[in-house]
Coordinates of C-alpha atoms in Angstrom, one line a residue:
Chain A
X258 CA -41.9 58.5 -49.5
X259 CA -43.4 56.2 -47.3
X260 CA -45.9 53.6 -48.3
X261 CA -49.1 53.9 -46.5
X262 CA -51.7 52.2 -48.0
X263 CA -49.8 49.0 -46.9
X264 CA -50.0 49.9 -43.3
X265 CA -53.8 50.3 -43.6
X266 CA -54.0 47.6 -45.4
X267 CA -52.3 45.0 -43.0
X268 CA -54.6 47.3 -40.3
X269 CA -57.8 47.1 -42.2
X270 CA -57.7 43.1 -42.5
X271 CA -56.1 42.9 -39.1
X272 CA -59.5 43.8 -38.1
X273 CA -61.8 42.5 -40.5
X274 CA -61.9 39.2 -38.7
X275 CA -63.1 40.7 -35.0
X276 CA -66.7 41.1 -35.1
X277 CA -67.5 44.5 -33.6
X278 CA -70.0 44.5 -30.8
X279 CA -73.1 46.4 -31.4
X280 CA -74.0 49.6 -29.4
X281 CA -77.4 47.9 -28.9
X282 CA -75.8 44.7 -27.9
X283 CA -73.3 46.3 -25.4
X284 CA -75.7 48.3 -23.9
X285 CA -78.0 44.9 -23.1
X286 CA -74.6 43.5 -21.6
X287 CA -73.5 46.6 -19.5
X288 CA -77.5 46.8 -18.3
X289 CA -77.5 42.9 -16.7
X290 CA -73.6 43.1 -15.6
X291 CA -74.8 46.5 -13.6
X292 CA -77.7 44.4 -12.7
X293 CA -76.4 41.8 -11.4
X294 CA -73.5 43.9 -9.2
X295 CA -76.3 46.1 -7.8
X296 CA -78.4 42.6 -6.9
X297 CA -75.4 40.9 -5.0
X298 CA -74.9 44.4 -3.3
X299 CA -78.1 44.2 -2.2
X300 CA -78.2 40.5 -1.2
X301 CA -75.3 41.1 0.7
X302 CA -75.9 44.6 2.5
X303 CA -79.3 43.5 2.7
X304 CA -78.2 40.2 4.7
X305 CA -75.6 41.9 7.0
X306 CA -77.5 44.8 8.1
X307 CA -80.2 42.0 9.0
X308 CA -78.1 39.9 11.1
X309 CA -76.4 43.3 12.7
X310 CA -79.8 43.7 13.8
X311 CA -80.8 40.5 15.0
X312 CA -77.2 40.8 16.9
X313 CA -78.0 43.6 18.3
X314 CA -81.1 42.5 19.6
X315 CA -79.7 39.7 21.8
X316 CA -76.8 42.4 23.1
X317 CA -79.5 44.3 24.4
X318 CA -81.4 41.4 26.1
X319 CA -78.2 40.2 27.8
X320 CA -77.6 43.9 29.0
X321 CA -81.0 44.2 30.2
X322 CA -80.7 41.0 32.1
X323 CA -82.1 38.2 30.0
X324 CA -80.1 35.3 30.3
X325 CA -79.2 34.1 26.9
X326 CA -77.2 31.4 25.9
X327 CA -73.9 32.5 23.1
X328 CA -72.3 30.1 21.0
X329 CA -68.3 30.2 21.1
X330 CA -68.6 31.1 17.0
X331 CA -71.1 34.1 17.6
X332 CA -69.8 37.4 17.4
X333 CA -67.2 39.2 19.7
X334 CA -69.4 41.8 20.1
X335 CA -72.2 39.4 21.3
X336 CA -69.7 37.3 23.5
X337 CA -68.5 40.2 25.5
X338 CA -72.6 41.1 26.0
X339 CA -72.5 38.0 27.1
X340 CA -69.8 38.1 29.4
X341 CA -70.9 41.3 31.2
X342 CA -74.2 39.7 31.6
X343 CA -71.5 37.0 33.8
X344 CA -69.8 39.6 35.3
X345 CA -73.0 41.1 36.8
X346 CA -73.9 38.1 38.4
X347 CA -71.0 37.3 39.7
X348 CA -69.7 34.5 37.6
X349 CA -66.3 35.6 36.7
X350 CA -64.4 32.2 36.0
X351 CA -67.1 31.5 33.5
X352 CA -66.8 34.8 31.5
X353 CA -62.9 34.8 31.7
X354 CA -63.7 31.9 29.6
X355 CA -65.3 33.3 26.9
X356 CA -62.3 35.5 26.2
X357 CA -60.4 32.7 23.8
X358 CA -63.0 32.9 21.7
X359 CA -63.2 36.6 21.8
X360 CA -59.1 36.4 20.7
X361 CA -59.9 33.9 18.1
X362 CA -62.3 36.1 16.4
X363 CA -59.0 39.1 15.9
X364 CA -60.9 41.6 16.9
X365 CA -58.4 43.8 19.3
X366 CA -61.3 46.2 20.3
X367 CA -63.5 44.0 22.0
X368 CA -60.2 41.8 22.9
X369 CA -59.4 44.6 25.1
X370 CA -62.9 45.9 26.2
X371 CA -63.5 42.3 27.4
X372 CA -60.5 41.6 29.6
X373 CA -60.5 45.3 30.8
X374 CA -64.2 44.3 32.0
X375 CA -62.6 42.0 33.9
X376 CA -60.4 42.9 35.4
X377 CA -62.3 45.6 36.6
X378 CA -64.8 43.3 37.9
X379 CA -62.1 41.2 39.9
X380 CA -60.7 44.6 41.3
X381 CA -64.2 45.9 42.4
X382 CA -64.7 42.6 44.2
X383 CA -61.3 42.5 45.5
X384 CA -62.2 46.2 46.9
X385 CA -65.2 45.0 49.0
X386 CA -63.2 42.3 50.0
X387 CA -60.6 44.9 52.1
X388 CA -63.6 46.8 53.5
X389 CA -64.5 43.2 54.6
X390 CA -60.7 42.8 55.7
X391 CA -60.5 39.7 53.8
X392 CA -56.9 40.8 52.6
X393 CA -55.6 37.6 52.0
X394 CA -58.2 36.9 49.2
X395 CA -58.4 40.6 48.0
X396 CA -54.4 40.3 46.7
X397 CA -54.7 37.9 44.7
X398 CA -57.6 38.8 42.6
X399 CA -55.8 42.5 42.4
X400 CA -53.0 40.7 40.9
X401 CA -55.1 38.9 38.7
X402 CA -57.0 42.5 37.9
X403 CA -53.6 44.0 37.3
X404 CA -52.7 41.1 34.3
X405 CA -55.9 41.7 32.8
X406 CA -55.4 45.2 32.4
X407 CA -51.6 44.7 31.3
X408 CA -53.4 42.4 28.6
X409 CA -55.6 44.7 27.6
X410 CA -53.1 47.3 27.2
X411 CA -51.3 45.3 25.1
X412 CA -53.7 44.9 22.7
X413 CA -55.3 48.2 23.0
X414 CA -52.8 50.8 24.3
X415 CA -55.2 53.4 24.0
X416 CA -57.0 52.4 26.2
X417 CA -56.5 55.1 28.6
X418 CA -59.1 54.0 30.9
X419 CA -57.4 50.6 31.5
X420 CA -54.1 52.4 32.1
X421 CA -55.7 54.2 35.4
X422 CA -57.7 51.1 36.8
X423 CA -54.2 49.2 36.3
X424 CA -52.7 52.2 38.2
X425 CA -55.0 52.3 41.2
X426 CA -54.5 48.4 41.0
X427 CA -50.7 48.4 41.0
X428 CA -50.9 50.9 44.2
X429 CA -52.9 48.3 45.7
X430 CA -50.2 45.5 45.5
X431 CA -47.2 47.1 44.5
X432 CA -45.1 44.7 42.1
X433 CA -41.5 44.0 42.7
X434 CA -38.8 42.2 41.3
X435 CA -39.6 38.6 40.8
X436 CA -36.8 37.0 43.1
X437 CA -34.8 34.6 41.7
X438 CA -35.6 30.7 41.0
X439 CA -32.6 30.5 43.7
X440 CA -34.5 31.1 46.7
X441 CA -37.4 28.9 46.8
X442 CA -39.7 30.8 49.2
X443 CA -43.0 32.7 47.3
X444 CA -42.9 36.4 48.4
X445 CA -45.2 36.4 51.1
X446 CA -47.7 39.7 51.3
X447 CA -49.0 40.3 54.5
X448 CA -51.6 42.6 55.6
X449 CA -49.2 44.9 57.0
X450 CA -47.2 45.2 53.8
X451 CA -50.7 45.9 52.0
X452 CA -51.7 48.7 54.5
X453 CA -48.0 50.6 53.8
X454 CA -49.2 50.0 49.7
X455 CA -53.0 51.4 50.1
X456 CA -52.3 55.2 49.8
X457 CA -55.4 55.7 47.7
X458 CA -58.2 54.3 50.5
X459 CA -58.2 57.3 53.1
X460 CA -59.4 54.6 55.7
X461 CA -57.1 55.4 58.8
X462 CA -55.6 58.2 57.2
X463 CA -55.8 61.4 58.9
Chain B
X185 CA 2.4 60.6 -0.2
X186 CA 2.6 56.7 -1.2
X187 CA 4.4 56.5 2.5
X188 CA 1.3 58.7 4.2
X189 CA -1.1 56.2 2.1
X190 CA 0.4 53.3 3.6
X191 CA 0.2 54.5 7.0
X192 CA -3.1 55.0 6.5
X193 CA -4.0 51.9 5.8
X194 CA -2.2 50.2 8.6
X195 CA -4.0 52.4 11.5
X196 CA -7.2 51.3 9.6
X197 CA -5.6 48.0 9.4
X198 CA -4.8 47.8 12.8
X199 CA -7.6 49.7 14.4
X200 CA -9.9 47.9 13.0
X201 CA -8.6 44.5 14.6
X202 CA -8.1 46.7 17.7
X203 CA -11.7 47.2 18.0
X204 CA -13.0 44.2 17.0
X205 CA -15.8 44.0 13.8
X206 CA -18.2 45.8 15.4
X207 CA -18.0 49.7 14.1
X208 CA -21.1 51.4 15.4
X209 CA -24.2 51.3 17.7
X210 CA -26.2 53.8 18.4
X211 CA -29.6 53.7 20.4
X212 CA -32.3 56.4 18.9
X213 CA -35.1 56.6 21.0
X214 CA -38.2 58.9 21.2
X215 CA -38.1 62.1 23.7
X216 CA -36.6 61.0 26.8
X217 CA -39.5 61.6 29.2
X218 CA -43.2 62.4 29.4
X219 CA -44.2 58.2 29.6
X220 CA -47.2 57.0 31.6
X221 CA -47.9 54.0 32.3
X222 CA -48.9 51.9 29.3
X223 CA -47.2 53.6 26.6
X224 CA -45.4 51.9 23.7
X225 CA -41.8 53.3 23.2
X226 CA -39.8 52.5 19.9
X227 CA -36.1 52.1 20.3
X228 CA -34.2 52.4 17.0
X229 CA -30.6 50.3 17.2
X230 CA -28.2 51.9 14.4
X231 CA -25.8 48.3 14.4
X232 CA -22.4 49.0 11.5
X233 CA -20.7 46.2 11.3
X234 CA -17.2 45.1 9.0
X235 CA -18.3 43.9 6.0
X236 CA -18.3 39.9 6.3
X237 CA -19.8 39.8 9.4
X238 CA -23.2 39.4 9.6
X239 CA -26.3 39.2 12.8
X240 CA -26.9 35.9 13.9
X241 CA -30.7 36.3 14.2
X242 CA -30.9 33.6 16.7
X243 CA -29.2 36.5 19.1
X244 CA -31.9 39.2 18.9
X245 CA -34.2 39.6 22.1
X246 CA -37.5 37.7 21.3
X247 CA -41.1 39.3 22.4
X248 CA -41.0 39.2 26.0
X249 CA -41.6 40.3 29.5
X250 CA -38.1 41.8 29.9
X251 CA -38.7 42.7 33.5
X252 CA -41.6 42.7 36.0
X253 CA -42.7 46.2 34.5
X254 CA -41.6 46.4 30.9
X255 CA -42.6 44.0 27.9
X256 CA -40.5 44.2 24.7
X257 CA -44.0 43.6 22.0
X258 CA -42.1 43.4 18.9
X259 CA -38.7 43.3 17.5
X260 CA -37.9 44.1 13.7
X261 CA -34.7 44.2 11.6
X262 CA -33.3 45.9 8.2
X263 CA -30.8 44.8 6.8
X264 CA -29.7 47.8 4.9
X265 CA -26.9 46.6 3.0
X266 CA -23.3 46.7 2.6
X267 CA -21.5 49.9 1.4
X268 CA -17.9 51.1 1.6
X269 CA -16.8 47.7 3.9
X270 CA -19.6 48.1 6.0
X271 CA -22.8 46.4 6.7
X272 CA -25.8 48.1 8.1
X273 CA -28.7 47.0 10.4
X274 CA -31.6 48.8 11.5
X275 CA -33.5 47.0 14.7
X276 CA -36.8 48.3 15.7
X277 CA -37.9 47.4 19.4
X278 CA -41.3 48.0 20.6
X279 CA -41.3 48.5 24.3
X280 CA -44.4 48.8 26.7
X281 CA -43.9 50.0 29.9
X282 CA -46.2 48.9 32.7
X283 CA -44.7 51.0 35.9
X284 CA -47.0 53.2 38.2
X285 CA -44.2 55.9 39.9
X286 CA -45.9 58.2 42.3
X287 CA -43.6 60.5 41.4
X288 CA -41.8 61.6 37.6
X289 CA -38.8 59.0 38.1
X290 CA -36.0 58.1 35.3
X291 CA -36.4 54.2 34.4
X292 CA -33.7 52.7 31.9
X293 CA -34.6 50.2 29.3
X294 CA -31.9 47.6 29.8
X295 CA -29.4 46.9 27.2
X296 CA -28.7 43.3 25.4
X297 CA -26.1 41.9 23.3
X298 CA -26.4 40.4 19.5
X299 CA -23.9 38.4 18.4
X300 CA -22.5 38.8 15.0
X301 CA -20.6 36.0 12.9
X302 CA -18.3 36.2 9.4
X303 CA -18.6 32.0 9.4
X304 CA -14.9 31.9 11.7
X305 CA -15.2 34.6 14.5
X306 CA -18.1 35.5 16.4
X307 CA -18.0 38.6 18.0
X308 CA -20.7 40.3 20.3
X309 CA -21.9 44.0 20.1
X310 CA -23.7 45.3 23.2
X311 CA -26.7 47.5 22.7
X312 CA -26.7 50.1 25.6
X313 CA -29.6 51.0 27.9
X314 CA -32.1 53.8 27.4
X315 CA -33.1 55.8 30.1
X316 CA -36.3 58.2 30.3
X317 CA -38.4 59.9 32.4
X318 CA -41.7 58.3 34.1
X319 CA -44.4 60.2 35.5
X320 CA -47.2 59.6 37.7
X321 CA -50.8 59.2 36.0
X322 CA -53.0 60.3 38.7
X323 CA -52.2 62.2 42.4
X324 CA -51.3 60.9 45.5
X325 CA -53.7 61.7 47.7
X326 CA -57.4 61.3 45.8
X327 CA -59.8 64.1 46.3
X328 CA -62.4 63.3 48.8
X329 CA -64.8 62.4 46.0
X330 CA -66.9 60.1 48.4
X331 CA -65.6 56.4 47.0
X332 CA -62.9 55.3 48.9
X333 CA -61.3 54.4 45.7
X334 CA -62.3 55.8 42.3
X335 CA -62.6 53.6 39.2
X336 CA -63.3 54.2 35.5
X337 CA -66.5 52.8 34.4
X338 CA -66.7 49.3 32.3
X339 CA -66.7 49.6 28.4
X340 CA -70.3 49.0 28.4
X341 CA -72.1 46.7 25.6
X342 CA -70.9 47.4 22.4
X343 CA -73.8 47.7 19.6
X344 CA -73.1 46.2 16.0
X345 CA -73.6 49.2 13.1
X346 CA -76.8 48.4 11.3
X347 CA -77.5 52.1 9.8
X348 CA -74.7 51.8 7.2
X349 CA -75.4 48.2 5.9
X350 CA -79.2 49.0 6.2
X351 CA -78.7 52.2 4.0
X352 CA -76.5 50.4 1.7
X353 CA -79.1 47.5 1.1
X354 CA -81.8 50.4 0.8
X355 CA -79.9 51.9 -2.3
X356 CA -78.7 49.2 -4.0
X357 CA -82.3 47.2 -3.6
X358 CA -83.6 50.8 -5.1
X359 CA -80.9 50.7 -8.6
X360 CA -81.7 46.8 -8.8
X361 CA -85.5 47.4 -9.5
X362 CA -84.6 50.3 -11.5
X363 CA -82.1 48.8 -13.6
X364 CA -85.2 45.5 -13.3
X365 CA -87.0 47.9 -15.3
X366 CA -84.4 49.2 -17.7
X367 CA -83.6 45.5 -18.6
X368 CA -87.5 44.6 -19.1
X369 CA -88.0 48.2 -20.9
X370 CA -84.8 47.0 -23.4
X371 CA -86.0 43.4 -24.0
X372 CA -89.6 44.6 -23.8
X373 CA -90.4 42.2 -21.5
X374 CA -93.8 42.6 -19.0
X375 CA -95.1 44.9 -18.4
X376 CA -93.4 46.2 -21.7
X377 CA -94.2 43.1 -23.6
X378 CA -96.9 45.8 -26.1
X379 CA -93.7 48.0 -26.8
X380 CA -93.3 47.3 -30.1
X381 CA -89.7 48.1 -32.0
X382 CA -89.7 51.0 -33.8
X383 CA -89.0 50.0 -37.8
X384 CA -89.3 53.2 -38.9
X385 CA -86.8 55.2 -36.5
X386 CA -84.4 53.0 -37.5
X387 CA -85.4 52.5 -41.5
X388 CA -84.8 56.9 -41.5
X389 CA -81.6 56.1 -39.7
X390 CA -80.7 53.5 -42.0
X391 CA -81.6 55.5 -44.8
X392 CA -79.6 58.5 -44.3
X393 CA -76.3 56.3 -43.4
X394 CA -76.8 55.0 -46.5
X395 CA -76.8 58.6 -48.5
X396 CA -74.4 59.6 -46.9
X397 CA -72.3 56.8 -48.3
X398 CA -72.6 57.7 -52.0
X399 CA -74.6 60.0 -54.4
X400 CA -75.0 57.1 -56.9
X401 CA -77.8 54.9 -57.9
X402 CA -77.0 52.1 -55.4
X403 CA -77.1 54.6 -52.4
X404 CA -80.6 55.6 -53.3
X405 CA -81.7 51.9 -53.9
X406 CA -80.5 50.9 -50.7
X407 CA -82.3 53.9 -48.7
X408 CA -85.4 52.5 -50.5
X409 CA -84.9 49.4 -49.2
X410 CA -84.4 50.4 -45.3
X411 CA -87.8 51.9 -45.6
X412 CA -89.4 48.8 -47.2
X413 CA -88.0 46.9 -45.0
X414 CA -89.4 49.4 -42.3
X415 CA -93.0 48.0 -44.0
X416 CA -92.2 44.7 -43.5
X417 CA -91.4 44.6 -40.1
X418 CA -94.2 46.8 -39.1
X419 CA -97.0 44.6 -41.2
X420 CA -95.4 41.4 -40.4
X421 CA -94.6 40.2 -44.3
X422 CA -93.7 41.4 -47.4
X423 CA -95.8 44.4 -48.4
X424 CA -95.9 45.5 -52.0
X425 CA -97.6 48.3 -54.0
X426 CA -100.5 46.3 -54.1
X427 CA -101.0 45.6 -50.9
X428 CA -100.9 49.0 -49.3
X429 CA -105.0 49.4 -48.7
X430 CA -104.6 45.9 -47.0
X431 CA -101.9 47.4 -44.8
X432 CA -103.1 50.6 -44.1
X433 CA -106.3 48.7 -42.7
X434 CA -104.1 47.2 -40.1
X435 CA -102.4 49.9 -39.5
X436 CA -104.8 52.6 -39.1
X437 CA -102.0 55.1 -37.9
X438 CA -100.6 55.5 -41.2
X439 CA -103.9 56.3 -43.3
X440 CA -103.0 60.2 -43.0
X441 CA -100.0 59.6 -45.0
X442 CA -101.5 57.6 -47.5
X443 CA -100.8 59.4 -50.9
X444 CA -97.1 60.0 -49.9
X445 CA -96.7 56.3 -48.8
X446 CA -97.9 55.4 -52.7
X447 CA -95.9 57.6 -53.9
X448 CA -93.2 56.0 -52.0
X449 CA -94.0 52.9 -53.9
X450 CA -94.5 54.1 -57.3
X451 CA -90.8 55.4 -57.0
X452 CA -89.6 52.1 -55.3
X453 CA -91.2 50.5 -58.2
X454 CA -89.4 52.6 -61.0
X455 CA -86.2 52.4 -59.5
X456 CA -86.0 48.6 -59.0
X457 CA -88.5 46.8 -61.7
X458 CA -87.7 49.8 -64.2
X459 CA -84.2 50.2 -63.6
X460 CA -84.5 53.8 -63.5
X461 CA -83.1 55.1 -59.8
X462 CA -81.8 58.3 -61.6
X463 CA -85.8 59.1 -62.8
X464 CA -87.4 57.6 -59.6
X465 CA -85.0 59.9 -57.5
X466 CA -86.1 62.9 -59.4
X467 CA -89.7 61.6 -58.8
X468 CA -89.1 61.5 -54.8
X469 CA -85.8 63.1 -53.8
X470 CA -83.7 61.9 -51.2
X471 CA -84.7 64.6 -48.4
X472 CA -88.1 64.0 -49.6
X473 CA -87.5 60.1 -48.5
X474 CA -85.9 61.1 -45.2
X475 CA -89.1 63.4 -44.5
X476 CA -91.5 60.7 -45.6
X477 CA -89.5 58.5 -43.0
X478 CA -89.7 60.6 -40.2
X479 CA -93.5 61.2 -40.5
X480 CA -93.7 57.6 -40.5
X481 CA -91.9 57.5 -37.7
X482 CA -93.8 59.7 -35.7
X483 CA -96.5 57.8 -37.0
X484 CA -96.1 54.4 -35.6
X485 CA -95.6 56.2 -32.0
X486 CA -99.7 55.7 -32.2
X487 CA -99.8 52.4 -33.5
X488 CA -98.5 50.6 -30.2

């Protein structure tokens, strides 16, 4: 026969010493811990969804024009507003330099939206440069074009949209096998060679 | 048999330096065709080597343009262990392919060599190429669409979610001035500040914990004493027998109840200053006590 008063004994002094919380008292704490949790929630939500719409307010005056100056620590989202605000005037160098800041900030999305902006900008001006027959300064803003959309690929190879652009682009200037460091000479392209690579423009085609 | 054995062991033996330490590779790749231009391809290299040897990890390919249109993205290994003499690796390649074909054309991934080591001999094991199929992402000859060349449009601005943070902050604003009030109701803080405790729903409470612990004298002494103490709190100090008119004058709510709230008292007196619980409980019984308490109860419900 086992002795069991013992055991409920040891139990009963093992817990004579813990003072058992109230239910009045635990409901007080569970009320301001819940409290408090819903407060920071609140504070914080409350904060965010303000500064997404103060954000969003100076997207939409860049993409309506306004000519707003961006911080490199502002959002991605806000620096690539900011550099297609560049690219529609034009000023490509200066929105190819906001992209550093768009890779520091991790975000692959607008990582790839930015550089596939820009390269599609570079390729549209590099277009109205051949119906201009300024071939000599069309080929090397498609190549640039084509490394923009490889970059963006890279990040983003979903992006299916890049992956056409870079194919019309790579039909403009075909690549080729980088020639060895042995011969010195660049490969030159000449406006010949780009004609026999421009199947897509129906320009002198029958 | 022991002969056999022996033989066995030599072509192993000798095979094995025949071919060198290196026992296995195999290239696993994905289907062999269907690729446009910019997808990612995974090569899987099975490499079985002899068991000291091991990959020199210097000797992998490193993330690179491989050639003018392929870039190797990532490269991973497992090391899956050694079992029966041999040691297993697992390399994972991630290739993207940048080529434009005009029309479906086979493309190999080129092959490398890793170099493998037991601390003496290095020996190398070459990884074979990987061909597929390419094809073309868009025709030849565009459709006369009208632009001489047809592009896909920009990404366009992209707008920063407010509806989910803005919902979020409307709910949780909502449960913090609920749970405000919760809090001020429980502390009885403004605008609760005139909520006044309720003795009595907790004296009947009291009360019947304390039957229910024993049917003896004590029990019954102590049930009196939740509901005096009931009094007290509700009056402020002590409140005797004496004192009830006093009381009830302050307390208007309770006036109804007056001749069982003396009778209370009279029986609270017998049982403590006459040492007779036994007679005072035959005077007011205990469900009488707990019936008292709850009118009481429901009485101070007015007084607030």
């Amino acid at each position: 026969m086992v002795d069991l008063s013992s055991l409920f004994h040891h139990s009963g002094n093992r817990w004579a010493g813990v003072p058992l919380l109230s239910v009045e008292r635990l409901k007080s704490i569970l009320l301001v811990n819940t409290l408090v949790v819903a407060f920071a929630a609140f504070t914080v939500s409350g904060w965010l969804a303000f500064s997404a719409w103060n954000d969003n307010r100076v997207i939409s005056g860049l993409a309506t024009g306004r000519d707003i100056a961006v911080g490199d620590r502002a959002r991605p989202e806000i620096l690539l507003a900011r550099g297609q605000f560049l690219m529609r005037r034009g000023r490509l160098d200066e929105a190819q330099a906001l992209v550093p800041a768009v890779r520091i900030s991790g975000d692959r999305r607008v990582l790839a939206a930015i550089q596939y902006d820009l390269a599609n900008a570079r390729l549209r001006t590099a277009l109205r440069l051949i119906e201009d027959m300024k071939i000599d300064q069309a080929i090397p803003l498609i190549n640039l074009a084509k490394d923009g959309y490889r970059a963006a690929l890279s990040v983003r190879p979903d992006l299916w949209d890049a992956r056409y652009n870079l194919d019309v682009a790579m039909r403009l200037v075909r690549d080729f096998p980088e020639i060895q460091p042995s011969s010195e000479e660049p490969p030159q392209e000449t406006p010949e060679k780009l004609w026999t690579d421009l199947p897509g423009l129906p320009k002198g085609l029958p | 048999m022991p002969v056999r054995l022996f033989l066995a062991l030599l072509a192993m033996f000798v095979t094995g330096e025949a071919a060198g330490q290196v026992r296995a590779i195999e290239v696993l790749g994905p289907r062999p065709f269907g690729y446009f231009i910019g997808d990612v391809i995974r090569l899987q290299v099975d490499v079985v080597l002899d068991e000291p040897f091991t990959l020199q990890a210097g000797s992998l390919p490193r993330p690179r343009p491989v050639t003018y249109w392929l870039d190797l993205k990532t490269v991973a290994v497992d090391d899956r262990g050694i079992n029966g003499g041999l040691h297993r690796y697992r390399l994972a390649l991630d290739y993207q392919i940048f080529y434009a074909p005009l029309e479906p054309r086979e493309l190999a991934i080129p092959g490398f060599s890793v170099t493998a080591t037991d601390g003496a001999h290095r020996v190398e094991a070459n990884v074979p190429a990987w061909s597929f199929l390419m094809s073309p992402l868009r025709e030849i000859m565009p459709r006369g669409t009208g632009d001489p060349v047809y592009l896909r449009n920009d990404t366009g601005p992209m707008i920063l979610p407010v509806r989910r943070w803005l919902s979020l902050a409307i709910a949780s604003g909502i449960a913090s001035v609920l749970l405000l009030g919760l809090l001020a109701y429980n502390r009885a803080w403004w605008p609760f500040s005139t909520r006044r405790k309720r003795p009595f729903v907790q004296a009947v409470r009291a009360a019947r914990r304390a039957f229910r612990s024993g049917s003896g004298a004590e029990a019954y002494r102590a049930g009196l004493l939740c509901l005096h103490r009931a009094f007290d709190a509700t009056a402020g100090r002590a409140v005797l027998a004496d004192d009830l008119s006093s009381f009830l004058k302050t307390a208007p709510a309770f006036r109804p109840l007056e001749p069982e709230i003396g009778r209370f008292f009279q029986a609270s007196r017998r049982a403590f200053f006459g040492a007779d619980a036994r007679g005072a409980e035959a005077d007011l019984p205990r469900t009488v006590l707990i019936d008292l308490g709850a009118r009481l109860a429901e009485a101070e419900r007015g007084l607030s």
